[in-house]
Short mmCIF file of C-alpha atoms and ligand atoms in Angstrom, two decimals:
data_model
loop_
_atom_site.label_atom_id
_atom_site.label_comp_id
_atom_site.label_asym_id
_atom_site.label_seq_id
_atom_site.Cartn_x
_atom_site.Cartn_y
_atom_site.Cartn_z
CA MET A 1 16.49 -8.09 14.49
CA ASP A 2 14.25 -10.45 16.46
CA ASN A 3 11.99 -7.98 18.21
CA LYS A 4 11.31 -6.07 15.00
CA ARG A 5 7.85 -6.25 13.49
CA LYS A 6 7.96 -8.64 10.54
CA ILE A 7 6.14 -7.39 7.49
CA LEU A 8 5.49 -8.40 3.92
CA ILE A 9 4.54 -5.72 1.42
CA ASP A 10 2.40 -6.68 -1.57
CA THR A 11 2.45 -3.81 -4.05
CA ASP A 12 2.14 -2.41 -7.59
CA PRO A 13 4.58 0.53 -7.48
CA GLY A 14 3.14 3.20 -8.18
CA ILE A 15 4.22 6.64 -6.84
CA ASP A 16 2.32 6.30 -3.57
CA ASP A 17 3.52 2.70 -3.29
CA GLY A 18 7.05 4.06 -3.73
CA CYS A 19 6.53 6.54 -0.87
CA ALA A 20 5.10 3.74 1.27
CA ILE A 21 7.99 1.38 0.56
CA LEU A 22 10.58 4.07 1.28
CA CYS A 23 8.86 4.81 4.58
CA ALA A 24 8.78 1.12 5.55
CA LEU A 25 12.44 0.70 4.61
CA ALA A 26 13.40 3.75 6.67
CA ASP A 27 11.52 2.48 9.74
CA GLU A 28 14.03 0.73 11.99
CA SER A 29 11.29 -1.02 13.94
CA LEU A 30 10.38 -3.07 10.85
CA ASP A 31 11.90 -6.19 9.37
CA VAL A 32 10.69 -6.11 5.76
CA LEU A 33 10.86 -9.79 4.78
CA GLY A 34 9.97 -9.28 1.14
CA ILE A 35 8.35 -7.07 -1.45
CA LEU A 36 5.79 -8.89 -3.56
CA CYS A 37 4.75 -7.36 -6.86
CA VAL A 38 1.42 -7.54 -8.63
CA ALA A 39 -0.02 -6.02 -11.80
CA GLY A 40 -2.15 -2.99 -11.00
CA ASN A 41 -1.08 0.57 -11.55
CA LYS A 42 1.06 -0.72 -14.40
CA SER A 43 1.93 -4.12 -15.84
CA LEU A 44 4.07 -6.55 -13.85
CA PRO A 45 7.20 -5.96 -16.01
CA VAL A 46 6.97 -2.26 -15.13
CA VAL A 47 6.09 -2.39 -11.45
CA THR A 48 8.65 -5.07 -10.54
CA PRO A 49 11.67 -2.95 -11.61
CA ASN A 50 10.27 -0.12 -9.49
CA ALA A 51 10.46 -2.31 -6.39
CA LEU A 52 13.99 -3.35 -7.42
CA ARG A 53 14.94 0.32 -7.87
CA LEU A 54 13.89 1.09 -4.32
CA VAL A 55 15.80 -1.78 -2.69
CA ASP A 56 18.88 -0.80 -4.72
CA PHE A 57 18.42 2.86 -3.80
CA GLU A 58 18.28 1.87 -0.12
CA ASN A 59 21.07 -0.66 -0.59
CA ARG A 60 19.06 -3.37 1.14
CA ASP A 61 19.00 -7.12 0.63
CA ILE A 62 15.28 -7.70 0.49
CA PRO A 63 13.81 -10.27 -1.89
CA VAL A 64 11.52 -8.84 -4.57
CA CYS A 65 9.12 -11.43 -6.02
CA LYS A 66 7.00 -11.33 -9.12
CA GLY A 67 3.36 -12.15 -8.62
CA SER A 68 0.34 -12.18 -10.84
CA ALA A 69 0.51 -10.42 -14.21
CA CYS A 70 -3.28 -10.28 -14.51
CA LYS A 71 -6.55 -10.38 -12.63
CA LEU A 72 -7.65 -13.67 -11.10
CA LYS A 73 -10.39 -14.28 -13.65
CA GLU A 74 -7.93 -13.74 -16.53
CA ILE A 75 -5.43 -16.36 -15.39
CA GLY A 76 -5.20 -19.11 -17.96
CA LEU A 77 -6.83 -16.98 -20.64
CA ASN A 78 -3.53 -15.65 -21.86
CA ILE A 79 -4.53 -12.11 -20.99
CA VAL A 80 -1.83 -10.07 -19.33
CA GLN A 81 -2.21 -6.49 -18.34
CA GLU A 82 -0.82 -4.10 -20.91
CA ASN A 83 1.21 -1.20 -19.70
CA GLU A 84 -1.35 1.51 -20.24
CA GLY A 85 -2.13 1.37 -16.51
CA VAL A 86 -3.04 4.47 -14.61
CA GLU A 87 -1.67 7.69 -16.04
CA PHE A 88 -1.52 9.14 -12.56
CA HIS A 89 1.82 7.43 -12.01
CA GLY A 90 3.65 8.38 -15.20
CA ALA A 91 5.05 6.22 -17.99
CA ASP A 92 7.52 4.39 -15.74
CA GLY A 93 4.88 3.95 -13.04
CA MET A 94 6.90 5.87 -10.48
CA GLY A 95 6.79 9.51 -11.44
CA GLY A 96 9.90 9.45 -13.62
CA SER A 97 12.17 8.40 -10.76
CA GLY A 98 15.10 8.02 -13.16
CA LEU A 99 16.63 5.45 -10.79
CA GLU A 100 18.81 2.65 -12.08
CA TYR A 101 18.01 -0.91 -11.07
CA THR A 102 19.58 -4.34 -11.08
CA ASP A 103 18.20 -7.84 -10.60
CA ARG A 104 20.33 -8.20 -7.45
CA CYS A 105 17.28 -8.79 -5.22
CA LEU A 106 14.96 -10.41 -7.75
CA SER A 107 13.79 -13.74 -6.35
CA ASP A 108 12.72 -16.62 -8.55
CA VAL A 109 10.03 -17.61 -6.05
CA LYS A 110 6.50 -16.53 -6.98
CA ALA A 111 4.93 -13.93 -4.70
CA TRP A 112 2.22 -16.25 -3.31
CA ASP A 113 4.74 -19.03 -2.61
CA PHE A 114 7.07 -16.58 -0.87
CA MET A 115 4.15 -15.36 1.25
CA LEU A 116 3.28 -18.92 2.27
CA GLU A 117 6.94 -19.83 2.95
CA LYS A 118 7.41 -16.84 5.25
CA ILE A 119 4.16 -17.47 7.15
CA LYS A 120 5.23 -21.09 7.72
CA GLN A 121 8.58 -19.83 8.95
CA TYR A 122 7.01 -17.21 11.28
CA PRO A 123 3.46 -18.34 12.07
CA ASP A 124 1.24 -15.65 13.67
CA GLU A 125 4.10 -13.15 13.55
CA ILE A 126 3.77 -11.50 10.14
CA ASP A 127 1.79 -8.37 9.32
CA LEU A 128 0.93 -8.27 5.62
CA ILE A 129 0.42 -4.87 4.01
CA THR A 130 -1.25 -4.76 0.62
CA LEU A 131 -0.91 -1.65 -1.52
CA GLY A 132 -2.22 -3.01 -4.83
CA PRO A 133 -4.86 -5.41 -6.15
CA LEU A 134 -5.37 -8.50 -3.99
CA THR A 135 -4.61 -11.09 -6.68
CA ASN A 136 -1.44 -12.50 -5.07
CA VAL A 137 -3.14 -12.83 -1.70
CA ALA A 138 -6.14 -14.60 -3.23
CA LEU A 139 -3.80 -17.00 -5.04
CA ALA A 140 -1.99 -17.78 -1.78
CA ILE A 141 -5.37 -18.44 -0.12
CA GLN A 142 -6.43 -20.73 -2.94
CA LYS A 143 -3.17 -22.63 -2.59
CA ASP A 144 -3.05 -22.96 1.20
CA LEU A 145 -5.78 -21.31 3.25
CA GLU A 146 -4.70 -22.94 6.52
CA THR A 147 -1.26 -21.32 6.31
CA MET A 148 -2.76 -17.94 5.42
CA LYS A 149 -4.81 -18.08 8.62
CA HIS A 150 -1.48 -17.76 10.42
CA LEU A 151 -0.84 -14.21 9.31
CA ARG A 152 -0.94 -11.92 12.33
CA SER A 153 -2.78 -9.18 10.47
CA ILE A 154 -3.51 -7.82 7.04
CA THR A 155 -3.73 -4.10 6.34
CA ILE A 156 -5.29 -3.38 2.98
CA MET A 157 -5.14 -0.14 1.01
CA GLY A 158 -8.42 -0.44 -0.74
CA GLY A 159 -12.11 0.12 -0.81
CA SER A 160 -14.44 2.86 0.25
CA PHE A 161 -17.36 2.35 2.60
CA GLU A 162 -18.98 5.77 2.65
CA ARG A 163 -17.16 7.83 0.02
CA LYS A 164 -17.60 7.79 -3.73
CA GLY A 165 -15.07 5.57 -5.49
CA ASN A 166 -12.06 6.86 -7.43
CA THR A 167 -12.47 4.48 -10.38
CA THR A 168 -16.23 4.15 -10.59
CA ASP A 169 -18.85 5.82 -8.42
CA TYR A 170 -18.73 2.76 -6.18
CA ALA A 171 -15.22 1.39 -6.40
CA GLU A 172 -11.71 2.24 -5.36
CA TYR A 173 -8.97 1.26 -7.83
CA ASN A 174 -7.21 -1.63 -6.05
CA ILE A 175 -10.44 -3.43 -5.26
CA TRP A 176 -12.01 -2.60 -8.62
CA PHE A 177 -8.97 -4.00 -10.45
CA ASP A 178 -9.64 -7.48 -9.04
CA ALA A 179 -12.87 -7.61 -7.06
CA GLU A 180 -13.02 -11.42 -7.23
CA ALA A 181 -9.63 -11.58 -5.50
CA ALA A 182 -10.79 -9.11 -2.85
CA GLU A 183 -13.93 -11.18 -2.31
CA ILE A 184 -11.84 -14.29 -1.66
CA VAL A 185 -9.60 -12.41 0.77
CA VAL A 186 -12.51 -11.06 2.82
CA ASN A 187 -14.69 -14.16 2.70
CA GLU A 188 -11.93 -16.65 3.47
CA LEU A 189 -9.68 -14.75 5.83
CA ALA A 190 -11.56 -12.01 7.70
CA ASP A 191 -12.92 -14.41 10.31
CA TYR A 192 -9.43 -15.64 11.15
CA VAL A 193 -7.00 -12.76 10.70
CA ASP A 194 -7.26 -9.14 11.91
CA MET A 195 -8.15 -7.28 8.74
CA THR A 196 -8.01 -3.51 8.35
CA PHE A 197 -9.17 -1.55 5.32
CA VAL A 198 -7.48 1.78 4.83
CA GLY A 199 -9.85 2.92 2.12
CA LEU A 200 -10.73 6.24 0.57
CA ASP A 201 -12.81 7.19 3.63
CA GLY A 202 -9.58 7.36 5.61
CA THR A 203 -7.03 8.38 3.02
CA HIS A 204 -9.02 11.33 1.65
CA SER A 205 -9.43 12.74 5.15
CA CYS A 206 -5.75 13.70 5.04
CA VAL A 207 -4.21 15.87 2.31
CA LEU A 208 -0.50 16.50 2.72
CA SER A 209 0.52 20.01 1.75
CA PHE A 210 3.16 21.29 -0.63
CA ASP A 211 5.16 22.79 2.22
CA GLU A 212 5.29 19.46 4.06
CA VAL A 213 6.56 17.71 0.95
CA ALA A 214 9.00 20.55 0.21
CA PHE A 215 10.34 20.38 3.76
CA LEU A 216 11.06 16.69 3.28
CA GLY A 217 12.82 17.53 0.02
CA PHE A 218 14.93 20.22 1.72
CA GLU A 219 15.83 18.32 4.88
CA GLY A 220 15.26 14.63 4.16
CA GLY A 221 18.56 13.92 2.40
CA ARG A 222 18.61 11.79 -0.75
CA ARG A 223 15.51 9.86 0.36
CA GLY A 224 13.58 13.09 0.91
CA GLU A 225 14.76 14.46 -2.41
CA LEU A 226 13.57 11.32 -4.23
CA ILE A 227 10.18 11.41 -2.54
CA GLN A 228 9.67 15.07 -3.39
CA ARG A 229 10.70 14.41 -6.97
CA ILE A 230 8.35 11.48 -7.60
CA LEU A 231 5.49 13.30 -5.86
CA LYS A 232 5.71 16.23 -8.27
CA LEU A 233 3.71 14.48 -11.00
CA TYR A 234 1.37 12.96 -8.42
CA MET A 235 0.52 16.36 -6.96
CA GLU A 236 0.10 17.92 -10.39
CA ASN A 237 -2.36 15.17 -11.25
CA TYR A 238 -4.27 15.69 -8.03
CA TRP A 239 -4.72 19.32 -8.89
CA PHE A 240 -5.38 19.09 -12.63
CA LYS A 241 -7.47 15.90 -12.58
CA ASP A 242 -9.18 16.03 -9.18
CA GLY A 243 -8.96 19.67 -8.07
CA ILE A 244 -7.18 18.65 -4.87
CA LEU A 245 -4.28 20.88 -3.86
CA GLY A 246 -1.83 18.60 -2.09
CA ALA A 247 -1.22 14.87 -1.89
CA VAL A 248 -3.41 12.02 -0.74
CA ILE A 249 -0.68 9.40 -0.54
CA HIS A 250 -2.94 6.37 -0.04
CA ASP A 251 -0.31 3.67 0.25
CA LEU A 252 1.97 5.67 2.53
CA PHE A 253 -0.96 6.37 4.85
CA THR A 254 -1.70 2.65 4.94
CA VAL A 255 1.79 1.79 6.15
CA LEU A 256 1.61 4.53 8.78
CA CYS A 257 -1.80 3.33 10.05
CA LEU A 258 -0.10 0.03 10.88
CA THR A 259 3.20 1.32 12.23
CA HIS A 260 1.89 4.49 13.98
CA PRO A 261 -1.67 3.75 15.09
CA GLU A 262 -1.86 7.17 16.77
CA VAL A 263 -2.49 8.64 13.28
CA ILE A 264 -5.92 6.95 13.23
CA GLU A 265 -8.57 9.37 14.41
CA GLU A 266 -11.68 7.37 13.65
CA GLU A 267 -12.30 3.72 12.85
CA LYS A 268 -15.32 1.44 12.59
CA MET A 269 -15.88 -2.27 12.74
CA VAL A 270 -18.05 -3.27 9.78
CA ARG A 271 -19.24 -6.35 8.00
CA CYS A 272 -17.70 -6.05 4.56
CA GLN A 273 -19.33 -7.62 1.55
CA LEU A 274 -17.66 -7.37 -1.83
CA GLN A 275 -19.90 -6.46 -4.74
CA THR A 276 -19.12 -8.07 -8.09
CA ASP A 277 -22.21 -7.26 -10.14
CA PRO A 278 -21.44 -5.03 -13.16
CA GLU A 279 -22.86 -1.80 -11.72
CA HIS A 280 -21.29 -2.02 -8.29
CA TYR A 281 -18.22 -4.02 -9.33
CA GLY A 282 -15.49 -3.56 -6.72
CA GLN A 283 -17.60 -1.85 -4.07
CA THR A 284 -16.76 -2.68 -0.46
CA LYS A 285 -20.19 -2.52 1.11
CA ALA A 286 -20.93 -2.41 4.82
CA VAL A 287 -23.85 -4.77 5.41
CA GLU A 288 -25.86 -5.98 8.40
CA GLY A 289 -24.26 -8.74 10.43
CA LYS A 290 -21.29 -9.54 12.62
CA PRO A 291 -18.46 -7.12 11.84
CA ASN A 292 -15.50 -8.80 10.20
CA VAL A 293 -13.13 -5.95 9.26
CA ARG A 294 -11.91 -2.67 10.70
CA ALA A 295 -12.35 0.34 8.44
CA ILE A 296 -10.25 3.44 8.94
CA MET A 297 -12.55 6.44 8.58
CA LYS A 298 -10.37 9.39 9.53
CA ILE A 299 -6.66 10.11 9.76
CA ASN A 300 -5.12 12.90 11.83
CA HIS A 301 -3.15 15.10 9.44
CA ARG A 302 -0.64 16.56 11.88
CA LYS A 303 0.06 13.22 13.56
CA LEU A 304 0.58 11.58 10.19
CA THR A 305 2.91 14.34 8.99
CA ARG A 306 5.01 14.02 12.13
CA ALA A 307 5.12 10.22 11.97
CA TRP A 308 6.17 10.34 8.32
CA LEU A 309 8.82 13.04 8.66
CA LYS A 310 10.24 11.51 11.82
CA THR A 311 10.54 8.12 10.14
CA ILE A 312 12.29 9.47 7.06
CA MET A 313 14.43 12.06 8.88
CA LYS A 314 15.71 10.01 11.80
CA ASP A 315 18.51 12.43 12.53
CA LYS A 316 16.27 15.54 12.59
CA GLN A 317 13.67 14.79 15.26
CA GLU A 318 14.03 18.17 16.97
CA LEU A 319 13.76 20.06 13.71
CA VAL A 320 10.51 18.24 12.93
CA ASP A 321 9.20 19.13 16.42
CA GLN A 322 10.12 22.73 15.82
CA VAL A 323 8.59 23.08 12.37
CA PHE A 324 5.61 20.75 12.85
CA PRO A 325 4.85 20.75 16.60
CA GLU A 326 2.17 18.51 18.04
CA ALA A 327 -1.08 20.30 17.38
C1 BDR B 1 -4.73 3.02 -4.94
O1 BDR B 1 -4.73 2.87 -6.35
C2 BDR B 1 -3.44 3.03 -6.86
O2 BDR B 1 -3.43 3.82 -8.01
C3 BDR B 1 -2.61 3.63 -5.76
O3 BDR B 1 -1.27 3.19 -5.83
C4 BDR B 1 -3.28 3.17 -4.50
O4 BDR B 1 -2.79 1.92 -4.07
C5 BDR B 1 -5.60 4.20 -4.57
O5 BDR B 1 -6.90 3.99 -5.02
CA1 CA B 2 -0.74 0.97 -5.04
#
């Protein structure tokens, strides 16, 4: 257990969050210390059960904590996110997974407190992965910045430096949802903790194909079958809403950029400045000055496919080599 990489996952599951969590749970080199939920794709009462479903499905004892039910600037105003969320992910937020859940792993510790507790327990050893809005992380920073400086790294699914946004022309969804939180995270932490943005520049450079997903469904056992099932709606939406044939599984790619750095084909060090004015709200802008974050610009499709399949299908390494050889 001790030489495993310790990670915390902050998330708003979410179909692609679901794929990311399943991949992290299948990866034997990881010690997932906790799954921290935040409002984003759907409301907190919808995304939290999705995290619980996945730990039950995997039969793991991993604490699931509730975090913020609204954006930073709405705290105290009695505004909580309704469940309309993003239709991309279906009414249940996870592509109609149909999975049962229990409160077995539900912790009564708030997400930001859990984050701080774990960092105090393992200073400079934890890699934080964020797959949703950055509200919980900003709240942890506001509570105890000095402790947050003792994260080993933070890998953020969010932003877009050179590509058009997916929510507005300038903004990617996670950052757009709570740009003030993202601003706090970058401004307070980037000078102290290795910070990587896996934004749309990187994620859209890799579109997984139907045959790759089908292969996982055929050969990946119950985990593969679940992933294929929840991706069905996701891939339909990509085609009918965005004209993309295949799956850009943002949050999964983010986990794999951390755990399998060979999938990264191009990266840049940039100085990131969050934009919060109405027109550019949520834009991650690269500005002049000392670089403070790493931005992933390109992902290698074949390497990512192999890393993903080999993580999920531990017992079928040779089959993966045969069907998807190194390019
Ligand atoms: C991000 O937004 C969410 O809808 C996805 O889960 C992903 O984290 C992509 O912009
Ligand atoms: Ca997400």
